PDB file of C-alpha atoms in Angstrom:
ATOM      1  CA  MET A1152     -83.240  22.621  50.279  1.00 48.00           C
ATOM      2  CA  SER A1153     -80.806  19.951  49.476  1.00 63.00           C
ATOM      3  CA  GLU A1154     -77.103  19.452  50.855  1.00 73.00           C
ATOM      4  CA  GLN A1155     -74.404  19.038  48.086  1.00 79.00           C
ATOM      5  CA  ARG A1156     -70.254  18.039  48.749  1.00 83.00           C
ATOM      6  CA  TYR A1157     -68.183  17.502  46.405  1.00 88.00           C
ATOM      7  CA  HIS A1158     -64.771  15.066  47.436  1.00 92.00           C
ATOM      8  CA  LEU A1159     -61.268  15.015  45.935  1.00 94.00           C
ATOM      9  CA  VAL A1160     -59.043  12.475  46.890  1.00 96.00           C
ATOM     10  CA  TYR A1161     -55.292  11.695  46.427  1.00 97.00           C
ATOM     11  CA  LEU A1162     -54.619   8.540  46.389  1.00 95.00           C
ATOM     12  CA  GLU A1163     -50.889   9.265  46.094  1.00 95.00           C
ATOM     13  CA  ALA A1164     -51.504  10.463  49.492  1.00 96.00           C
ATOM     14  CA  THR A1165     -50.101   7.625  52.274  1.00 94.00           C
ATOM     15  CA  SER A1166     -49.797   8.154  55.755  1.00 93.00           C
ATOM     16  CA  GLU A1167     -45.945   8.484  55.397  1.00 96.00           C
ATOM     17  CA  ASN A1168     -46.205  11.525  53.118  1.00 97.00           C
ATOM     18  CA  VAL A1169     -50.161  13.024  54.170  1.00 97.00           C
ATOM     19  CA  GLY A1170     -48.520  15.521  56.087  1.00 96.00           C
ATOM     20  CA  ARG A1171     -46.318  17.480  53.955  1.00 98.00           C
ATOM     21  CA  LEU A1172     -48.961  17.206  51.505  1.00 98.00           C
ATOM     22  CA  SER A1173     -51.602  18.613  53.152  1.00 97.00           C
ATOM     23  CA  ARG A1174     -49.058  21.470  54.091  1.00 97.00           C
ATOM     24  CA  GLU A1175     -48.325  21.860  50.556  1.00 98.00           C
ATOM     25  CA  LEU A1176     -51.892  21.695  49.363  1.00 98.00           C
ATOM     26  CA  ARG A1177     -53.305  24.518  51.638  1.00 96.00           C
ATOM     27  CA  ASP A1178     -50.042  27.126  50.905  1.00 98.00           C
ATOM     28  CA  TRP A1179     -51.424  26.362  47.306  1.00 98.00           C
ATOM     29  CA  MET A1180     -54.877  26.523  46.874  1.00 97.00           C
ATOM     30  CA  ARG A1181     -54.228  30.419  49.447  1.00 97.00           C
ATOM     31  CA  SER A1182     -51.269  31.075  47.110  1.00 98.00           C
ATOM     32  CA  GLU A1183     -52.972  30.710  43.711  1.00 97.00           C
ATOM     33  CA  GLY A1184     -55.964  32.970  45.383  1.00 96.00           C
ATOM     34  CA  TRP A1185     -58.087  29.329  44.562  1.00 94.00           C
ATOM     35  CA  THR A1186     -58.835  29.505  49.205  1.00 94.00           C
ATOM     36  CA  ILE A1187     -58.561  32.220  51.242  1.00 94.00           C
ATOM     37  CA  GLU A1188     -57.643  31.443  55.079  1.00 94.00           C
ATOM     38  CA  ALA A1189     -60.480  31.829  57.807  1.00 91.00           C
ATOM     39  CA  ASP A1190     -59.283  31.915  61.629  1.00 89.00           C
ATOM     40  CA  GLY A1191     -62.550  29.668  63.413  1.00 86.00           C
ATOM     41  CA  LEU A1192     -64.147  28.431  60.284  1.00 87.00           C
ATOM     42  CA  THR A1193     -64.817  25.112  60.229  1.00 82.00           C
ATOM     43  CA  ASP A1194     -66.549  22.277  58.120  1.00 79.00           C
ATOM     44  CA  TRP A1195     -70.359  22.530  59.602  1.00 74.00           C
ATOM     45  CA  LEU A1196     -71.111  18.646  59.611  1.00 74.00           C
ATOM     46  CA  VAL A1197     -67.927  17.337  61.509  1.00 73.00           C
ATOM     47  CA  SER A1198     -68.614  17.555  65.517  1.00 65.00           C
ATOM     48  CA  ARG A1199     -66.578  20.147  67.095  1.00 72.00           C
ATOM     49  CA  GLU A1200     -64.571  17.408  68.900  1.00 74.00           C
ATOM     50  CA  ASP A1201     -63.192  16.395  65.573  1.00 75.00           C
ATOM     51  CA  ALA A1202     -63.433  19.928  63.507  1.00 79.00           C
ATOM     52  CA  VAL A1203     -61.156  20.171  60.813  1.00 85.00           C
ATOM     53  CA  PRO A1204     -60.181  24.262  60.093  1.00 87.00           C
ATOM     54  CA  ALA A1205     -61.255  25.088  56.142  1.00 90.00           C
ATOM     55  CA  ASP A1206     -61.015  28.267  54.298  1.00 93.00           C
ATOM     56  CA  ARG A1207     -63.291  30.611  52.469  1.00 91.00           C
ATOM     57  CA  TYR A1208     -63.513  30.191  48.881  1.00 89.00           C
ATOM     58  CA  GLY A1209     -60.842  32.518  47.292  1.00 91.00           C
ATOM     59  CA  PRO A1210     -61.535  34.357  44.137  1.00 92.00           C
ATOM     60  CA  ARG A1211     -60.919  32.020  41.499  1.00 91.00           C
ATOM     61  CA  LEU A1212     -63.425  29.558  43.343  1.00 88.00           C
ATOM     62  CA  GLU A1213     -65.528  31.730  43.628  1.00 85.00           C
ATOM     63  CA  ARG A1214     -65.392  32.840  40.083  1.00 85.00           C
ATOM     64  CA  LEU A1215     -65.897  29.902  39.136  1.00 82.00           C
ATOM     65  CA  ALA A1216     -68.544  29.281  41.403  1.00 77.00           C
ATOM     66  CA  ARG A1217     -71.205  31.528  40.372  1.00 74.00           C
ATOM     67  CA  ILE A1218     -70.937  30.591  36.979  1.00 66.00           C
ATOM     68  CA  GLN A1219     -72.170  27.600  38.045  1.00 65.00           C
ATOM     69  CA  ARG A1220     -75.061  29.044  40.257  1.00 63.00           C
ATOM     70  CA  GLU A1221     -77.146  31.824  40.582  1.00 63.00           C
ATOM     71  CA  ASP A1222     -77.301  31.881  43.688  1.00 60.00           C
ATOM     72  CA  TYR A1223     -73.750  31.278  44.976  1.00 56.00           C
ATOM     73  CA  HIS A1224     -73.328  32.476  48.537  1.00 59.00           C
ATOM     74  CA  GLU A1225     -70.419  31.971  50.628  1.00 64.00           C
ATOM     75  CA  ASP A1226     -69.201  28.209  50.930  1.00 79.00           C
ATOM     76  CA  HIS A1227     -65.878  26.883  51.653  1.00 84.00           C
ATOM     77  CA  VAL A1228     -63.129  24.292  51.677  1.00 92.00           C
ATOM     78  CA  THR A1229     -62.365  21.942  54.027  1.00 93.00           C
ATOM     79  CA  VAL A1230     -58.809  19.872  53.461  1.00 95.00           C
ATOM     80  CA  TYR A1231     -58.811  16.556  55.547  1.00 94.00           C
ATOM     81  CA  ASP A1232     -55.555  14.419  56.746  1.00 95.00           C
ATOM     82  CA  SER A1233     -56.215  11.746  57.410  1.00 94.00           C
ATOM     83  CA  TRP A1234     -57.896   8.280  56.902  1.00 95.00           C
ATOM     84  CA  ARG A1235     -61.672   8.646  55.908  1.00 93.00           C
ATOM     85  CA  MET A1236     -63.568   7.364  53.265  1.00 92.00           C
ATOM     86  CA  TYR A1237     -65.839   9.448  50.546  1.00 89.00           C
ATOM     87  CA  HIS A1238     -69.141   8.708  49.421  1.00 86.00           C
ATOM     88  CA  GLY A1239     -72.118   9.464  47.467  1.00 77.00           C
ATOM     89  CA  SER A1240     -74.622   8.928  49.537  1.00 72.00           C
ATOM     90  CA  GLU A1241     -77.554   9.861  47.943  1.00 65.00           C
ATOM     91  CA  ALA A1242     -76.306   9.623  44.371  1.00 61.00           C
ATOM     92  CA  MET A1243     -73.984   5.958  45.270  1.00 74.00           C
ATOM     93  CA  GLU A1244     -74.318   3.994  41.894  1.00 83.00           C
ATOM     94  CA  GLY A1245     -71.455   1.559  41.793  1.00 86.00           C
ATOM     95  CA  VAL A1246     -67.415   1.590  40.758  1.00 92.00           C
ATOM     96  CA  GLY A1247     -66.764   1.130  36.646  1.00 93.00           C
ATOM     97  CA  CYS A1248     -63.870  -0.988  35.423  1.00 96.00           C
ATOM     98  CA  PRO A1249     -60.935   0.937  33.824  1.00 95.00           C
ATOM     99  CA  ARG A1250     -61.035  -2.097  31.385  1.00 96.00           C
ATOM    100  CA  CYS A1251     -64.722  -2.528  30.374  1.00 96.00           C
ATOM    101  CA  GLU A1252     -66.260   0.336  32.005  1.00 94.00           C
ATOM    102  CA  HIS A1253     -68.961  -2.062  33.639  1.00 95.00           C
ATOM    103  CA  LEU A1254     -70.694  -0.865  36.578  1.00 92.00           C
ATOM    104  CA  LEU A1255     -70.539  -3.255  39.599  1.00 91.00           C
ATOM    105  CA  GLY A1256     -72.783  -1.986  42.428  1.00 89.00           C
ATOM    106  CA  PHE A1257     -73.027  -1.775  45.803  1.00 83.00           C
ATOM    107  CA  ASP A1258     -75.159  -4.090  45.881  1.00 84.00           C
ATOM    108  CA  ASP A1259     -72.429  -6.724  44.942  1.00 84.00           C
ATOM    109  CA  ASP A1260     -71.085  -9.059  47.685  1.00 88.00           C
ATOM    110  CA  GLU A1261     -67.346  -9.073  45.938  1.00 88.00           C
ATOM    111  CA  LEU A1262     -67.480  -4.692  46.207  1.00 89.00           C
ATOM    112  CA  SER A1263     -68.989  -4.975  49.670  1.00 90.00           C
ATOM    113  CA  GLU A1264     -65.835  -7.049  50.957  1.00 93.00           C
ATOM    114  CA  ALA A1265     -63.488  -5.219  49.030  1.00 93.00           C
ATOM    115  CA  CYS A1266     -64.172  -1.962  50.195  1.00 92.00           C
ATOM    116  CA  ASN A1267     -64.481  -3.483  54.323  1.00 94.00           C
ATOM    117  CA  GLU A1268     -60.520  -5.091  53.431  1.00 96.00           C
ATOM    118  CA  TRP A1269     -59.490  -1.242  51.849  1.00 95.00           C
ATOM    119  CA  TRP A1270     -60.901   0.035  54.870  1.00 96.00           C
ATOM    120  CA  LEU A1271     -59.778  -1.766  57.185  1.00 96.00           C
ATOM    121  CA  ASN A1272     -56.451  -2.486  55.834  1.00 95.00           C
ATOM    122  CA  CYS A1273     -55.539   0.915  54.102  1.00 94.00           C
ATOM    123  CA  VAL A1274     -55.128  -0.909  51.250  1.00 93.00           C
ATOM    124  CA  ALA A1275     -56.789  -0.679  47.961  1.00 94.00           C
ATOM    125  CA  PRO A1276     -57.342  -5.173  47.277  1.00 96.00           C
ATOM    126  CA  ASP A1277     -57.816  -6.294  43.970  1.00 96.00           C
ATOM    127  CA  LEU A1278     -61.267  -6.502  42.651  1.00 94.00           C
ATOM    128  CA  THR A1279     -62.199  -8.925  39.942  1.00 95.00           C
ATOM    129  CA  CYS A1280     -64.896  -7.709  37.225  1.00 95.00           C
ATOM    130  CA  PRO A1281     -67.539 -10.055  36.379  1.00 94.00           C
ATOM    131  CA  ALA A1282     -68.301  -8.928  32.732  1.00 96.00           C
ATOM    132  CA  CYS A1283     -64.420  -9.165  31.805  1.00 97.00           C
ATOM    133  CA  GLY A1284     -62.895 -10.791  34.430  1.00 97.00           C
ATOM    134  CA  SER A1285     -60.006  -8.212  34.904  1.00 96.00           C
ATOM    135  CA  THR A1286     -58.388  -8.383  38.595  1.00 97.00           C
ATOM    136  CA  VAL A1287     -57.423  -4.729  38.822  1.00 95.00           C
ATOM    137  CA  PRO A1288     -56.856  -3.012  42.347  1.00 95.00           C
ATOM    138  CA  MET A1289     -60.040  -1.220  43.545  1.00 93.00           C
ATOM    139  CA  ASP A1290     -58.297   2.514  43.797  1.00 93.00           C
ATOM    140  CA  GLN A1291     -57.345   2.112  40.021  1.00 94.00           C
ATOM    141  CA  TRP A1292     -61.318   1.991  39.204  1.00 94.00           C
ATOM    142  CA  ASP A1293     -63.798   4.433  37.761  1.00 92.00           C
ATOM    143  CA  LEU A1294     -64.530   5.598  41.584  1.00 89.00           C
ATOM    144  CA  ASP A1295     -66.718   9.039  40.743  1.00 83.00           C
ATOM    145  CA  ARG A1296     -69.958   7.209  41.004  1.00 80.00           C
ATOM    146  CA  GLY A1297     -69.281   5.451  44.167  1.00 83.00           C
ATOM    147  CA  LEU A1298     -67.126   5.561  47.110  1.00 88.00           C
ATOM    148  CA  THR A1299     -63.128   5.940  47.730  1.00 91.00           C
ATOM    149  CA  MET A1300     -60.831   5.959  50.568  1.00 95.00           C
ATOM    150  CA  GLY A1301     -57.281   7.904  51.121  1.00 96.00           C
ATOM    151  CA  THR A1302     -55.787  10.158  53.921  1.00 96.00           C
ATOM    152  CA  LEU A1303     -55.427  13.235  51.647  1.00 98.00           C
ATOM    153  CA  ALA A1304     -58.973  15.370  50.102  1.00 96.00           C
ATOM    154  CA  ILE A1305     -60.461  18.363  49.384  1.00 96.00           C
ATOM    155  CA  THR A1306     -64.235  19.049  50.548  1.00 91.00           C
ATOM    156  CA  MET A1307     -65.525  21.961  48.885  1.00 88.00           C
ATOM    157  CA  GLU A1308     -69.465  22.801  49.466  1.00 80.00           C
ATOM    158  CA  PHE A1309     -72.149  22.861  46.743  1.00 65.00           C
ATOM    159  CA  PHE A1310     -69.921  23.064  44.507  1.00 66.00           C
ATOM    160  CA  ASP A1311     -68.599  20.423  41.144  1.00 69.00           C
ATOM    161  CA  PRO A1312     -64.799  22.089  40.860  1.00 73.00           C
ATOM    162  CA  HIS A1313     -64.824  23.667  37.354  1.00 77.00           C
ATOM    163  CA  ASP A1314     -62.130  21.540  34.700  1.00 86.00           C
ATOM    164  CA  GLU A1315     -59.394  25.257  35.768  1.00 89.00           C
ATOM    165  CA  PHE A1316     -59.236  24.087  39.095  1.00 92.00           C
ATOM    166  CA  ARG A1317     -59.248  20.073  38.385  1.00 91.00           C
ATOM    167  CA  ASN A1318     -56.150  21.075  35.783  1.00 94.00           C
ATOM    168  CA  ALA A1319     -54.303  23.226  37.903  1.00 96.00           C
ATOM    169  CA  LEU A1320     -54.676  20.664  40.894  1.00 96.00           C
ATOM    170  CA  ARG A1321     -53.656  18.106  38.500  1.00 96.00           C
ATOM    171  CA  ALA A1322     -50.950  20.079  37.279  1.00 97.00           C
ATOM    172  CA  ARG A1323     -49.231  20.829  40.673  1.00 98.00           C
ATOM    173  CA  PHE A1324     -49.789  17.360  42.862  1.00 98.00           C
ATOM    174  CA  PRO A1325     -49.522  14.636  39.392  1.00 97.00           C
ATOM    175  CA  GLY A1326     -51.159  11.698  40.104  1.00 95.00           C
ATOM    176  CA  ARG A1327     -54.539   9.862  40.819  1.00 92.00           C
ATOM    177  CA  TRP A1328     -57.799  11.720  42.049  1.00 94.00           C
ATOM    178  CA  ALA A1329     -61.194  10.598  42.861  1.00 91.00           C
ATOM    179  CA  GLY A1330     -64.002  13.369  42.955  1.00 89.00           C
ATOM    180  CA  ILE A1331     -66.768  11.948  44.823  1.00 87.00           C
ATOM    181  CA  TYR A1332     -69.984  13.653  44.216  1.00 84.00           C
ATOM    182  CA  GLU A1333     -72.184  13.922  47.327  1.00 81.00           C
ATOM    183  CA  HIS A1334     -75.709  14.266  47.913  1.00 73.00           C
ATOM    184  CA  LEU A1335     -77.206  14.445  51.387  1.00 69.00           C
TER     185      LEU A1335
END
């Protein structure tokens, strides 16, 4: 069986506000029944030295997960609050121009350089679309089929968050979010 994860990355978070936002995000998910605190649970893909506490699905996420998967079993949600890259692994296609929707593949040299610059500087660089010529900061491109970077993200195991969760999340934490499906 293949492993799947879904990352929702809050592009509004910065190194200055990530501590406050991550606490607010965890508190909100727990108080609204999306997650349940679980002592000792961590993301299994992260080494013990770098372990990040995880929550179990709460009744609201569990209900949505059961709609998508008949074989649902207890999964977890991790909130990451440090600078990280999130990518689709085997599911990566590229990034989409916000003006003309042209998909820029990862074999493009400019995209590779922009990704490297974003990673090193923690600031999204401008990226020029070869199809329409628009130059736009990379974090404003459609990142959902490729990769993104950020200081605050929610990672869910085996579950593409339902619109019900996304809409509630965006209502409470407005601004730009990127959703990255990862197939391992």
